[in-house]
PDB file of C-alpha atoms in Angstrom:
ATOM      1  CA  MET A  19      41.901   1.064 -35.935  1.00  0.00           C
ATOM      2  CA  LEU A  20      39.081  -1.756 -37.403  1.00  0.00           C
ATOM      3  CA  SER A  21      38.604  -6.069 -38.055  1.00  0.00           C
ATOM      4  CA  VAL A  22      35.835  -6.402 -40.420  1.00  0.00           C
ATOM      5  CA  VAL A  23      33.834  -9.743 -39.318  1.00  0.00           C
ATOM      6  CA  ILE A  24      31.396 -10.705 -42.340  1.00  0.00           C
ATOM      7  CA  PRO A  25      30.029 -14.489 -42.018  1.00  0.00           C
ATOM      8  CA  THR A  26      28.924 -15.159 -45.340  1.00  0.00           C
ATOM      9  CA  ARG A  27      27.280 -18.154 -47.376  1.00  0.00           C
ATOM     10  CA  ASP A  28      26.499 -17.224 -51.284  1.00  0.00           C
ATOM     11  CA  CYS A  29      25.915 -14.968 -51.098  1.00  0.00           C
ATOM     12  CA  GLU A  30      28.036 -13.072 -53.954  1.00  0.00           C
ATOM     13  CA  ARG A  31      25.947 -10.602 -54.825  1.00  0.00           C
ATOM     14  CA  ALA A  32      25.206  -8.627 -50.864  1.00  0.00           C
ATOM     15  CA  LEU A  33      28.898  -9.325 -50.041  1.00  0.00           C
ATOM     16  CA  VAL A  34      30.061  -7.047 -52.992  1.00  0.00           C
ATOM     17  CA  ARG A  35      27.807  -3.916 -52.171  1.00  0.00           C
ATOM     18  CA  THR A  36      28.748  -4.391 -48.061  1.00  0.00           C
ATOM     19  CA  LEU A  37      32.682  -4.176 -49.557  1.00  0.00           C
ATOM     20  CA  ALA A  38      32.108  -1.009 -52.681  1.00  0.00           C
ATOM     21  CA  VAL A  39      31.395   0.921 -49.221  1.00  0.00           C
ATOM     22  CA  LEU A  40      33.730  -0.705 -46.364  1.00  0.00           C
ATOM     23  CA  VAL A  41      36.647   0.680 -49.471  1.00  0.00           C
ATOM     24  CA  GLY A  42      36.887   4.807 -48.351  1.00  0.00           C
ATOM     25  CA  ALA A  43      36.803   3.306 -44.157  1.00  0.00           C
ATOM     26  CA  ALA A  44      39.854   1.164 -45.774  1.00  0.00           C
ATOM     27  CA  VAL A  45      41.391   4.074 -47.622  1.00  0.00           C
ATOM     28  CA  ALA A  46      41.170   6.274 -44.509  1.00  0.00           C
ATOM     29  CA  GLY A  47      43.302   4.101 -42.251  1.00  0.00           C
ATOM     30  CA  ALA A  48      39.668   2.924 -40.070  1.00  0.00           C
ATOM     31  CA  VAL A  49      39.639  -0.468 -41.342  1.00  0.00           C
ATOM     32  CA  ARG A  50      42.450  -2.810 -40.974  1.00  0.00           C
ATOM     33  CA  GLU A  51      41.108  -5.887 -42.826  1.00  0.00           C
ATOM     34  CA  VAL A  52      38.127  -7.295 -42.833  1.00  0.00           C
ATOM     35  CA  ILE A  53      36.914 -11.260 -42.657  1.00  0.00           C
ATOM     36  CA  VAL A  54      35.118 -12.953 -44.360  1.00  0.00           C
ATOM     37  CA  ALA A  55      33.640 -16.126 -42.688  1.00  0.00           C
ATOM     38  CA  ASP A  56      32.720 -18.043 -45.187  1.00  0.00           C
ATOM     39  CA  GLY A  57      30.422 -21.704 -44.148  1.00  0.00           C
ATOM     40  CA  GLY A  58      31.166 -23.044 -47.693  1.00  0.00           C
ATOM     41  CA  SER A  59      29.558 -20.828 -50.116  1.00  0.00           C
ATOM     42  CA  GLN A  60      28.863 -22.835 -54.283  1.00  0.00           C
ATOM     43  CA  ASP A  61      28.603 -19.186 -55.815  1.00  0.00           C
ATOM     44  CA  GLU A  62      32.071 -16.790 -56.290  1.00  0.00           C
ATOM     45  CA  THR A  63      31.678 -15.406 -53.337  1.00  0.00           C
ATOM     46  CA  THR A  64      35.281 -16.507 -51.224  1.00  0.00           C
ATOM     47  CA  LYS A  65      36.338 -15.087 -55.165  1.00  0.00           C
ATOM     48  CA  VAL A  66      35.407 -12.064 -54.491  1.00  0.00           C
ATOM     49  CA  ALA A  67      36.010 -11.793 -50.912  1.00  0.00           C
ATOM     50  CA  GLU A  68      39.742 -13.105 -52.207  1.00  0.00           C
ATOM     51  CA  ILE A  69      39.544 -10.225 -55.104  1.00  0.00           C
ATOM     52  CA  ALA A  70      38.993  -7.465 -52.605  1.00  0.00           C
ATOM     53  CA  GLY A  71      41.851  -8.436 -50.461  1.00  0.00           C
ATOM     54  CA  CYS A  72      40.086  -9.451 -47.650  1.00  0.00           C
ATOM     55  CA  ASN A  73      40.783 -12.416 -45.380  1.00  0.00           C
ATOM     56  CA  VAL A  74      38.663 -15.423 -45.981  1.00  0.00           C
ATOM     57  CA  LEU A  75      38.204 -18.239 -44.039  1.00  0.00           C
ATOM     58  CA  VAL A  76      36.803 -21.138 -44.642  1.00  0.00           C
ATOM     59  CA  SER A  77      34.411 -23.517 -42.972  1.00  0.00           C
ATOM     60  CA  ALA A  78      31.760 -26.305 -42.253  1.00  0.00           C
ATOM     61  CA  ASP A  79      31.540 -25.068 -38.569  1.00  0.00           C
ATOM     62  CA  PRO A  80      27.557 -24.090 -37.976  1.00  0.00           C
ATOM     63  CA  PRO A  81      28.124 -19.553 -37.381  1.00  0.00           C
ATOM     64  CA  ALA A  82      29.082 -19.521 -34.433  1.00  0.00           C
ATOM     65  CA  VAL A  83      31.837 -21.209 -34.990  1.00  0.00           C
ATOM     66  CA  ARG A  84      32.696 -19.829 -37.700  1.00  0.00           C
ATOM     67  CA  LEU A  85      32.268 -16.379 -36.129  1.00  0.00           C
ATOM     68  CA  ARG A  86      33.740 -16.802 -33.008  1.00  0.00           C
ATOM     69  CA  ALA A  87      37.050 -17.882 -35.784  1.00  0.00           C
ATOM     70  CA  ALA A  88      36.723 -14.763 -37.619  1.00  0.00           C
ATOM     71  CA  ALA A  89      36.853 -13.021 -34.069  1.00  0.00           C
ATOM     72  CA  ALA A  90      39.357 -14.963 -32.729  1.00  0.00           C
ATOM     73  CA  ALA A  91      42.162 -14.147 -36.248  1.00  0.00           C
ATOM     74  CA  ALA A  92      41.295 -10.424 -35.782  1.00  0.00           C
ATOM     75  CA  ARG A  93      44.499  -8.500 -35.931  1.00  0.00           C
ATOM     76  CA  ALA A  94      42.575  -5.110 -34.150  1.00  0.00           C
ATOM     77  CA  SER A  95      41.489  -4.473 -31.208  1.00  0.00           C
ATOM     78  CA  TRP A  96      37.730  -3.453 -32.309  1.00  0.00           C
ATOM     79  CA  LEU A  97      35.289  -6.280 -34.576  1.00  0.00           C
ATOM     80  CA  LEU A  98      32.974  -4.905 -36.060  1.00  0.00           C
ATOM     81  CA  PHE A  99      30.021  -7.515 -37.463  1.00  0.00           C
ATOM     82  CA  LEU A 100      28.124  -6.673 -40.900  1.00  0.00           C
ATOM     83  CA  ARG A 101      25.880  -8.613 -42.638  1.00  0.00           C
ATOM     84  CA  PRO A 102      26.861  -9.414 -46.489  1.00  0.00           C
ATOM     85  CA  GLY A 103      24.315  -6.431 -48.153  1.00  0.00           C
ATOM     86  CA  ALA A 104      24.802  -4.327 -45.420  1.00  0.00           C
ATOM     87  CA  MET A 105      25.568  -1.153 -46.342  1.00  0.00           C
ATOM     88  CA  PRO A 106      26.126   1.933 -44.027  1.00  0.00           C
ATOM     89  CA  ASP A 107      26.241   5.563 -45.012  1.00  0.00           C
ATOM     90  CA  PRO A 108      29.071   7.207 -45.570  1.00  0.00           C
ATOM     91  CA  ALA A 109      29.803   8.814 -42.747  1.00  0.00           C
ATOM     92  CA  TRP A 110      29.951   5.702 -40.920  1.00  0.00           C
ATOM     93  CA  ALA A 111      34.039   5.498 -40.172  1.00  0.00           C
ATOM     94  CA  GLU A 112      34.114   8.974 -38.923  1.00  0.00           C
ATOM     95  CA  GLU A 113      32.191   8.144 -36.591  1.00  0.00           C
ATOM     96  CA  ALA A 114      32.833   5.107 -35.907  1.00  0.00           C
ATOM     97  CA  ILE A 115      36.305   6.149 -34.360  1.00  0.00           C
ATOM     98  CA  ARG A 116      34.893   8.913 -33.046  1.00  0.00           C
ATOM     99  CA  VAL A 117      31.951   6.600 -31.113  1.00  0.00           C
ATOM    100  CA  VAL A 118      35.613   4.117 -29.961  1.00  0.00           C
ATOM    101  CA  GLU A 119      38.466   6.903 -29.578  1.00  0.00           C
ATOM    102  CA  ASP A 120      35.102   8.076 -27.139  1.00  0.00           C
ATOM    103  CA  PHE A 121      34.949   4.325 -25.369  1.00  0.00           C
ATOM    104  CA  GLU A 122      38.582   3.399 -24.421  1.00  0.00           C
ATOM    105  CA  ARG A 123      39.085   7.189 -23.431  1.00  0.00           C
ATOM    106  CA  ARG A 124      35.593   6.819 -20.702  1.00  0.00           C
ATOM    107  CA  GLY A 125      37.585   2.858 -20.104  1.00  0.00           C
ATOM    108  CA  ALA A 126      33.460   2.628 -21.526  1.00  0.00           C
ATOM    109  CA  LEU A 127      35.184  -0.343 -23.053  1.00  0.00           C
ATOM    110  CA  ASP A 128      31.780  -2.724 -21.599  1.00  0.00           C
ATOM    111  CA  THR A 129      30.045  -0.893 -23.812  1.00  0.00           C
ATOM    112  CA  ALA A 130      28.622  -1.691 -28.163  1.00  0.00           C
ATOM    113  CA  ALA A 131      27.452   0.579 -31.054  1.00  0.00           C
ATOM    114  CA  VAL A 132      24.432  -0.476 -33.648  1.00  0.00           C
ATOM    115  CA  PHE A 133      24.393   1.639 -36.424  1.00  0.00           C
ATOM    116  CA  ARG A 134      20.639   3.602 -37.112  1.00  0.00           C
ATOM    117  CA  LEU A 135      18.216   0.862 -38.953  1.00  0.00           C
ATOM    118  CA  GLU A 136      17.633   2.459 -42.233  1.00  0.00           C
ATOM    119  CA  PRO A 137      14.887   0.635 -45.047  1.00  0.00           C
ATOM    120  CA  ALA A 138      15.862  -0.167 -48.122  1.00  0.00           C
ATOM    121  CA  GLY A 139      14.960   2.624 -50.329  1.00  0.00           C
ATOM    122  CA  ALA A 140      13.931   4.800 -47.504  1.00  0.00           C
ATOM    123  CA  SER A 141      13.412   8.208 -47.380  1.00  0.00           C
ATOM    124  CA  PRO A 142      15.471  10.914 -46.368  1.00  0.00           C
ATOM    125  CA  SER A 143      12.084  13.376 -47.140  1.00  0.00           C
ATOM    126  CA  LEU A 144      11.709  13.722 -42.935  1.00  0.00           C
ATOM    127  CA  GLY A 145       8.478  12.395 -43.180  1.00  0.00           C
ATOM    128  CA  GLY A 146      10.270   9.414 -43.778  1.00  0.00           C
ATOM    129  CA  GLN A 147      13.229  10.677 -41.178  1.00  0.00           C
ATOM    130  CA  ALA A 148       9.820   9.860 -38.994  1.00  0.00           C
ATOM    131  CA  MET A 149       9.059   6.826 -39.639  1.00  0.00           C
ATOM    132  CA  ALA A 150      12.233   5.738 -39.284  1.00  0.00           C
ATOM    133  CA  LEU A 151      12.720   7.200 -36.179  1.00  0.00           C
ATOM    134  CA  LEU A 152       9.647   5.630 -34.990  1.00  0.00           C
ATOM    135  CA  ARG A 153      10.610   2.144 -36.033  1.00  0.00           C
ATOM    136  CA  GLU A 154      13.711   2.215 -33.569  1.00  0.00           C
ATOM    137  CA  ALA A 155      11.635   3.661 -30.462  1.00  0.00           C
ATOM    138  CA  VAL A 156       9.392   1.329 -30.634  1.00  0.00           C
ATOM    139  CA  ARG A 157      11.740  -2.127 -31.509  1.00  0.00           C
ATOM    140  CA  ARG A 158      12.394  -3.528 -28.679  1.00  0.00           C
ATOM    141  CA  ARG A 159      15.753  -5.044 -29.017  1.00  0.00           C
ATOM    142  CA  PRO A 160      18.365  -3.872 -31.753  1.00  0.00           C
ATOM    143  CA  SER A 161      18.450  -6.377 -34.926  1.00  0.00           C
ATOM    144  CA  PRO A 162      21.736  -8.194 -35.820  1.00  0.00           C
ATOM    145  CA  ASP A 163      21.186  -6.297 -39.669  1.00  0.00           C
ATOM    146  CA  GLN A 164      22.028  -2.735 -37.670  1.00  0.00           C
ATOM    147  CA  GLY A 165      25.855  -4.776 -37.813  1.00  0.00           C
ATOM    148  CA  LEU A 166      27.687  -4.475 -34.856  1.00  0.00           C
ATOM    149  CA  LEU A 167      31.047  -2.394 -33.154  1.00  0.00           C
ATOM    150  CA  ILE A 168      32.411  -3.562 -30.661  1.00  0.00           C
ATOM    151  CA  GLY A 169      35.314  -4.560 -29.050  1.00  0.00           C
ATOM    152  CA  ARG A 170      37.532  -7.180 -28.958  1.00  0.00           C
ATOM    153  CA  ARG A 171      38.097  -8.060 -24.831  1.00  0.00           C
ATOM    154  CA  PHE A 172      34.103  -7.267 -24.029  1.00  0.00           C
ATOM    155  CA  TYR A 173      33.359  -9.568 -26.557  1.00  0.00           C
ATOM    156  CA  GLU A 174      35.823 -12.087 -25.643  1.00  0.00           C
ATOM    157  CA  SER A 175      34.597 -11.290 -22.383  1.00  0.00           C
ATOM    158  CA  LEU A 176      31.075 -12.844 -23.891  1.00  0.00           C
ATOM    159  CA  GLY A 177      31.854 -15.559 -24.911  1.00  0.00           C
ATOM    160  CA  GLY A 178      32.187 -15.045 -28.000  1.00  0.00           C
ATOM    161  CA  HIS A 179      29.172 -15.397 -30.520  1.00  0.00           C
ATOM    162  CA  PRO A 180      27.337 -18.518 -28.468  1.00  0.00           C
ATOM    163  CA  ASP A 181      25.797 -21.501 -30.259  1.00  0.00           C
ATOM    164  CA  GLY A 182      22.645 -22.088 -31.287  1.00  0.00           C
ATOM    165  CA  ALA A 183      20.395 -21.340 -33.979  1.00  0.00           C
ATOM    166  CA  ALA A 184      20.777 -16.965 -34.108  1.00  0.00           C
ATOM    167  CA  PRO A 185      23.599 -16.510 -32.174  1.00  0.00           C
ATOM    168  CA  GLU A 186      24.010 -12.883 -33.487  1.00  0.00           C
ATOM    169  CA  GLU A 187      20.740 -12.924 -31.942  1.00  0.00           C
ATOM    170  CA  ALA A 188      21.697 -14.022 -28.980  1.00  0.00           C
ATOM    171  CA  LEU A 189      25.323 -11.973 -28.528  1.00  0.00           C
ATOM    172  CA  LEU A 190      23.396  -8.731 -28.348  1.00  0.00           C
ATOM    173  CA  ASP A 191      21.255 -10.490 -25.580  1.00  0.00           C
ATOM    174  CA  ARG A 192      24.054 -10.726 -23.926  1.00  0.00           C
ATOM    175  CA  ILE A 193      25.037  -7.250 -24.185  1.00  0.00           C
ATOM    176  CA  GLY A 194      21.955  -6.023 -23.674  1.00  0.00           C
ATOM    177  CA  ARG A 195      20.540  -3.062 -24.050  1.00  0.00           C
ATOM    178  CA  ARG A 196      22.168  -0.898 -21.081  1.00  0.00           C
ATOM    179  CA  ARG A 197      25.516  -1.547 -22.631  1.00  0.00           C
ATOM    180  CA  LEU A 198      24.808  -1.153 -26.619  1.00  0.00           C
ATOM    181  CA  ILE A 199      23.864   2.855 -27.959  1.00  0.00           C
ATOM    182  CA  ARG A 200      22.988   2.969 -31.132  1.00  0.00           C
ATOM    183  CA  LEU A 201      24.757   5.115 -33.725  1.00  0.00           C
ATOM    184  CA  ARG A 202      23.932   8.460 -35.802  1.00  0.00           C
ATOM    185  CA  SER A 203      24.662   7.302 -38.956  1.00  0.00           C
ATOM    186  CA  GLY A 204      22.229   4.645 -41.037  1.00  0.00           C
ATOM    187  CA  ILE A 205      22.453   1.296 -42.091  1.00  0.00           C
ATOM    188  CA  THR A 206      20.844  -0.416 -44.697  1.00  0.00           C
ATOM    189  CA  GLY A 207      20.515  -4.646 -46.241  1.00  0.00           C
ATOM    190  CA  GLY A 208      22.141  -7.063 -44.893  1.00  0.00           C
ATOM    191  CA  GLU A 209      20.958 -10.387 -45.241  1.00  0.00           C
ATOM    192  CA  PRO A 210      21.394 -13.197 -42.724  1.00  0.00           C
ATOM    193  CA  ALA A 211      24.616 -15.579 -44.139  1.00  0.00           C
ATOM    194  CA  GLY A 212      22.920 -18.838 -44.312  1.00  0.00           C
ATOM    195  CA  GLN A 213      23.866 -21.466 -42.581  1.00  0.00           C
TER     196      GLN A 213
END
């Protein structure tokens, strides 16, 4: 049902963490494929991706071009963009599938979703949860660290990731807060994939 797109460059260890979290969703049938859009890694990033069975696209193009190419190569009608190192909560796939089905049932195909951002090592205590909610409420806009679940048609209608220095942030700005929901599932980690 979902094509996961991960932009990478010299981030083999971070990629391993993310791919490990995706295994359960792939086995359950929620993840159809993982596409790694690599920017010419000099470490073992592409080897890790290939061993894991990912579709690896290597290009020296800027990040936005690589992300658009990966989205164009995707086979699923829904895309999930994750940064390397991002680790969604264990129940993320069930919620993502419910949200996609709800969007499709309501015809809300110009809506996207992001995960609830959890700081690394966040405390599961009530106080830790309250602080995470407060940070979430104060934040003016979503972060690329939260991932992005978006329908392929909506992504294409927005022109994909725009060219420039911060394509992930610019795409979130294009979507706007009104067309973006936050999932209950949290996500930790995630790091920019370099240029």
